[in-house]
């Protein structure tokens, strides 16, 4: 999953680099170096482990609202084909599979995919993991009911081209769910200075503030790509409790946005 910036070589030393015009090779290499630590709740991906329940709550509510599936069902996503772009080690793919979805997880890092496959096997889950890109899937004509695109767009090299590929992957009337970081003073303080330099939750260089998108910028880009964007939802962190919550108002740092394919 997600996200990246550089401080590594142009070639991933841990595995083959999947080709794609929007793939930022430096960022893939950066995260490949720490791929084996995806499932360590106290490791470099600890922030994602803390955020995951809130991300899942958002995803579940959004899909239920879009498809009319039952909120009380143990397997509400049965019959729904979901693509998890930038799946990393599978932190979202696995719970989506447990909710009944047919999940395909893709990542440009071969090492991430290897980690994800091993962990899914240990958990007894069947997930279609692939070392590939959104562009390659789109060129192959693959389509999905729902595309989950969390903490990825701020790391790609060409946002319009990336979103165009994503649009090709969503069935007409289907749903794409994205989350990213807003480009604000607060996001610089909390996501860059706080998370990377002070708390050391993320490796230094994990994000480039200049690549963050405001909700207006993301909505405009989604419209251009052929989506109808929905209102953003904030992911808000409480440093006193260590918990995340959803917010209809506070989108100053982390936020999510749904978009329906035309």
CSV table of N, CA, C and O in Angstrom, one decimal, residues 34 37 41-47 50 189-206:
chain,number,residue,atom,x,y,z
A,34,UNK,N,11.5,-2.5,3.6
A,34,UNK,CA,10.9,-2.8,4.9
A,34,UNK,C,9.7,-3.7,4.8
A,34,UNK,O,8.9,-3.8,5.7
A,37,UNK,N,8.3,-6.3,7.4
A,37,UNK,CA,7.8,-5.8,8.7
A,37,UNK,C,6.3,-5.4,8.6
A,37,UNK,O,5.8,-4.8,9.5
A,41,UNK,N,3.1,-5.1,14.4
A,41,UNK,CA,2.2,-4.0,14.8
A,41,UNK,C,3.0,-2.9,15.5
A,41,UNK,O,2.5,-1.8,15.7
A,42,UNK,N,4.2,-3.2,15.9
A,42,UNK,CA,5.1,-2.2,16.5
A,42,UNK,C,6.2,-1.8,15.6
A,42,UNK,O,7.1,-1.1,16.1
A,43,UNK,N,6.2,-2.2,14.3
A,43,UNK,CA,7.2,-1.8,13.4
A,43,UNK,C,6.9,-0.6,12.6
A,43,UNK,O,6.1,0.3,13.0
A,44,UNK,N,7.6,-0.4,11.5
A,44,UNK,CA,7.4,0.8,10.7
A,44,UNK,C,6.0,1.0,10.1
A,44,UNK,O,5.7,2.2,9.7
A,45,UNK,N,5.2,0.0,10.1
A,45,UNK,CA,3.8,0.2,9.6
A,45,UNK,C,2.8,0.3,10.8
A,45,UNK,O,1.6,0.1,10.6
A,46,UNK,N,3.3,0.6,11.9
A,46,UNK,CA,2.4,0.7,13.1
A,46,UNK,C,1.3,1.7,12.8
A,46,UNK,O,0.2,1.5,13.2
A,47,UNK,N,1.6,2.9,12.2
A,47,UNK,CA,0.5,3.8,11.9
A,47,UNK,C,-0.6,3.2,11.1
A,47,UNK,O,-1.8,3.5,11.4
A,50,UNK,N,-2.7,1.0,13.4
A,50,UNK,CA,-3.6,1.9,14.2
A,50,UNK,C,-4.8,2.4,13.4
A,50,UNK,O,-5.9,2.5,13.9
A,189,UNK,N,2.9,19.4,9.7
A,189,UNK,CA,3.3,19.3,11.1
A,189,UNK,C,3.1,17.9,11.6
A,189,UNK,O,4.0,17.3,12.3
A,190,UNK,N,2.0,17.3,11.4
A,190,UNK,CA,1.6,16.0,11.9
A,190,UNK,C,2.2,14.8,11.1
A,190,UNK,O,2.7,13.9,11.7
A,191,UNK,N,2.0,14.9,9.8
A,191,UNK,CA,2.4,13.7,9.0
A,191,UNK,C,3.8,13.7,8.6
A,191,UNK,O,4.4,12.6,8.5
A,192,UNK,N,4.5,14.8,8.5
A,192,UNK,CA,5.9,14.9,8.2
A,192,UNK,C,6.8,15.0,9.5
A,192,UNK,O,7.5,14.1,9.9
A,193,UNK,N,6.6,16.2,10.1
A,193,UNK,CA,7.5,16.5,11.3
A,193,UNK,C,7.1,15.5,12.4
A,193,UNK,O,8.0,14.9,13.0
A,194,UNK,N,5.9,15.4,12.8
A,194,UNK,CA,5.5,14.6,13.9
A,194,UNK,C,5.7,13.1,13.7
A,194,UNK,O,6.4,12.4,14.5
A,195,UNK,N,5.1,12.5,12.6
A,195,UNK,CA,5.1,11.1,12.4
A,195,UNK,C,6.5,10.6,12.0
A,195,UNK,O,6.9,9.5,12.4
A,196,UNK,N,7.3,11.4,11.2
A,196,UNK,CA,8.6,10.9,10.8
A,196,UNK,C,9.7,11.3,11.7
A,196,UNK,O,10.6,10.5,11.9
A,197,UNK,N,9.8,12.5,12.1
A,197,UNK,CA,10.9,13.0,12.8
A,197,UNK,C,10.8,13.0,14.4
A,197,UNK,O,11.8,12.8,15.1
A,198,UNK,N,9.6,13.2,14.9
A,198,UNK,CA,9.4,13.2,16.3
A,198,UNK,C,9.0,11.9,16.9
A,198,UNK,O,9.7,11.3,17.7
A,199,UNK,N,7.9,11.3,16.4
A,199,UNK,CA,7.4,10.0,16.9
A,199,UNK,C,8.1,8.9,16.3
A,199,UNK,O,8.1,7.7,16.8
A,200,UNK,N,8.7,9.1,15.1
A,200,UNK,CA,9.4,8.0,14.4
A,200,UNK,C,8.4,6.9,14.0
A,200,UNK,O,8.8,5.7,14.0
A,201,UNK,N,7.2,7.2,13.8
A,201,UNK,CA,6.2,6.2,13.4
A,201,UNK,C,6.5,5.7,11.9
A,201,UNK,O,6.1,4.6,11.6
A,202,UNK,N,7.0,6.6,11.1
A,202,UNK,CA,7.3,6.3,9.7
A,202,UNK,C,8.8,6.6,9.5
A,202,UNK,O,9.4,7.5,10.1
A,203,UNK,N,9.4,5.9,8.5
A,203,UNK,CA,10.8,6.2,8.2
A,203,UNK,C,10.9,7.6,7.6
A,203,UNK,O,9.9,8.0,6.9
A,204,UNK,N,11.9,8.3,7.9
A,204,UNK,CA,12.1,9.6,7.3
A,204,UNK,C,12.2,9.5,5.8
A,204,UNK,O,12.9,8.7,5.2
A,205,UNK,N,11.4,10.3,5.2
A,205,UNK,CA,11.3,10.3,3.7
A,205,UNK,C,10.1,9.5,3.2
A,205,UNK,O,9.9,9.3,2.0
A,206,UNK,N,9.3,9.0,4.1
A,206,UNK,CA,8.1,8.2,3.7
A,206,UNK,C,7.1,9.0,2.9
A,206,UNK,O,6.4,8.5,2.1
